[in-house]
Tab-separated table of C-alpha atoms in Angstrom:
chain	number	residue	atom	x	y	z
A	1	ARG	CA	46.947	-10.871	18.561
A	2	ALA	CA	44.606	-13.427	16.994
A	3	ALA	CA	42.471	-10.546	15.754
A	4	GLN	CA	45.556	-8.995	14.065
A	5	MET	CA	45.493	-6.153	16.565
A	6	ARG	CA	48.573	-4.306	17.751
A	7	TYR	CA	49.105	-4.717	21.487
A	8	SER	CA	49.911	-1.072	22.211
A	9	ARG	CA	51.028	0.410	25.519
A	10	SER	CA	47.523	1.771	26.191
A	11	ARG	CA	45.867	-1.576	25.378
A	12	HIS	CA	48.344	-3.268	27.680
A	13	ALA	CA	47.465	-0.747	30.417
A	14	VAL	CA	43.720	-1.423	30.002
A	15	VAL	CA	44.263	-5.192	30.191
A	16	GLU	CA	46.460	-4.766	33.286
A	17	VAL	CA	43.765	-2.677	35.021
A	18	LEU	CA	41.081	-5.275	34.255
A	19	ALA	CA	43.355	-8.150	35.303
A	20	ALA	CA	43.998	-6.490	38.665
A	21	ALA	CA	40.287	-5.907	39.328
A	22	ALA	CA	38.234	-8.563	41.099
A	23	ARG	CA	35.114	-7.353	39.352
A	24	PRO	CA	33.849	-5.742	36.139
A	25	LEU	CA	34.686	-2.026	35.902
A	26	THR	CA	32.923	0.966	34.355
A	27	LEU	CA	34.928	3.294	32.106
A	28	PRO	CA	35.396	5.838	34.946
A	29	GLU	CA	36.642	3.023	37.204
A	30	VAL	CA	39.090	1.873	34.513
A	31	LEU	CA	40.354	5.441	34.150
A	32	SER	CA	40.693	5.881	37.904
A	33	ALA	CA	42.548	2.590	38.309
A	34	GLY	CA	44.723	3.397	35.304
A	35	GLN	CA	45.841	6.847	36.436
A	36	GLN	CA	49.406	5.642	36.915
A	37	GLN	CA	49.465	4.477	33.288
A	38	ASP	CA	48.129	7.888	32.207
A	39	LEU	CA	45.126	6.500	30.304
A	40	ALA	CA	43.180	9.055	28.276
A	41	GLN	CA	39.390	8.646	28.300
A	42	SER	CA	38.964	8.500	24.518
A	43	SER	CA	41.858	6.063	24.163
A	44	ALA	CA	40.628	3.823	26.996
A	45	TYR	CA	37.079	3.708	25.606
A	46	ARG	CA	38.282	2.951	22.071
A	47	ASN	CA	40.649	0.258	23.345
A	48	LEU	CA	37.966	-1.352	25.517
A	49	ASN	CA	35.648	-1.586	22.514
A	50	GLU	CA	38.380	-2.932	20.229
A	51	LEU	CA	39.452	-5.474	22.851
A	52	ALA	CA	35.792	-6.513	23.214
A	53	GLU	CA	35.511	-6.969	19.441
A	54	ALA	CA	38.665	-9.112	19.547
A	55	GLY	CA	37.206	-11.289	22.326
A	56	VAL	CA	39.773	-10.258	24.949
A	57	VAL	CA	37.331	-8.151	26.972
A	58	ARG	CA	33.660	-8.800	27.695
A	59	ARG	CA	30.954	-6.163	28.168
A	60	VAL	CA	28.750	-6.695	31.221
A	61	THR	CA	25.520	-4.762	31.715
A	62	ALA	CA	23.823	-4.757	35.097
A	63	GLY	CA	20.457	-3.433	36.241
A	64	ASP	CA	21.703	0.152	36.267
A	65	ASP	CA	22.431	-0.078	32.503
A	66	HIS	CA	26.043	1.082	32.964
A	67	THR	CA	28.345	-0.944	30.771
A	68	ARG	CA	31.174	-2.578	32.635
A	69	PHE	CA	34.162	-4.386	31.246
A	70	GLU	CA	36.063	-7.463	32.384
A	71	LEU	CA	38.567	-9.822	30.832
A	72	HIS	CA	36.899	-12.586	28.849
A	73	GLU	CA	36.227	-15.844	30.687
A	74	SER	CA	38.693	-17.634	28.416
A	75	LEU	CA	41.380	-15.632	30.251
A	76	THR	CA	39.961	-15.553	33.785
A	77	GLY	CA	37.804	-18.650	34.128
A	78	HIS	CA	34.044	-19.024	34.279
A	79	HIS	CA	32.292	-17.021	36.989
A	80	HIS	CA	29.093	-15.195	37.865
A	81	HIS	CA	28.301	-11.860	39.513
A	82	LEU	CA	26.890	-10.427	42.719
A	83	GLU	CA	24.999	-7.241	41.796
A	84	CYS	CA	24.267	-4.553	44.380
A	85	THR	CA	20.859	-3.073	43.565
A	86	ALA	CA	21.621	0.001	45.693
A	87	CYS	CA	24.952	1.222	44.280
A	88	GLY	CA	25.307	-0.918	41.136
A	89	ARG	CA	28.566	-2.567	42.166
A	90	LEU	CA	29.277	-5.927	40.534
A	91	ASP	CA	31.563	-8.489	42.129
A	92	ASP	CA	32.750	-11.778	40.659
A	93	PHE	CA	31.912	-15.052	42.370
A	94	GLU	CA	32.271	-18.692	41.448
A	95	VAL	CA	29.716	-21.417	41.992
A	96	SER	CA	30.273	-25.116	42.648
A	97	ASP	CA	30.838	-27.667	39.912
A	98	GLU	CA	27.555	-29.288	40.960
A	99	PHE	CA	25.698	-26.029	40.317
A	100	GLU	CA	27.309	-25.712	36.878
A	101	ALA	CA	26.330	-29.339	36.162
A	102	GLY	CA	22.726	-28.391	36.946
A	103	ILE	CA	22.930	-25.523	34.481
A	104	GLU	CA	24.387	-27.886	31.875
A	105	ALA	CA	21.362	-30.161	32.403
A	106	LEU	CA	19.134	-27.154	31.680
A	107	VAL	CA	21.102	-26.499	28.482
A	108	VAL	CA	20.503	-30.106	27.408
A	109	SER	CA	16.799	-29.746	28.193
A	110	ALA	CA	16.626	-26.553	26.138
A	111	ALA	CA	18.401	-28.286	23.242
A	112	GLN	CA	15.797	-31.050	23.318
A	113	ARG	CA	13.224	-28.326	22.653
A	114	GLY	CA	15.245	-27.029	19.701
A	115	PHE	CA	16.666	-24.040	21.566
A	116	VAL	CA	20.351	-23.271	21.022
A	117	VAL	CA	21.974	-21.856	24.166
A	118	ASP	CA	24.947	-19.613	23.414
A	119	ALA	CA	25.811	-18.805	27.023
A	120	HIS	CA	24.290	-18.551	30.456
A	121	ARG	CA	24.335	-15.901	33.129
A	122	PHE	CA	23.564	-16.317	36.799
A	123	ASP	CA	23.696	-13.166	38.899
A	124	LEU	CA	22.591	-12.716	42.495
A	125	LEU	CA	20.936	-9.370	43.215
A	126	GLY	CA	21.031	-7.786	46.643
A	127	ARG	CA	23.076	-5.260	48.629
A	128	CYS	CA	26.845	-5.170	48.985
A	129	VAL	CA	28.505	-4.948	52.397
A	130	ALA	CA	28.645	-1.134	52.303
A	131	CYS	CA	24.999	-0.697	51.263
A	132	ALA	CA	23.644	-3.368	53.627
A	133	GLN	CA	24.766	-1.399	56.697
């Protein structure tokens, strides 16, 4: 609403699908999960992009270059991702406060060199349970 955007039924459905997911979803995954809400592909894609522009949804790109979408960290909390290099699946995971403090120390070090850090990303690459077997 802060972006003066109408919170339509289809936008609500997209947000509900992303809120129920424990990981970032591709457009086909959003459509599959939103079948009960009868999401149309063009509508879902447009709404995902508009919600991303409004800062409600965040785009996540993994090694397979497929764009995935998740609710913005301001709504879900800060987290990182486990990326399966075999199937491309991304799962959310949280790290300890001590780890985040270490990253913050790196941000301070970068600032001392004149570098402005806008965000950080820490992903672990490997194989998910299904692909590791």
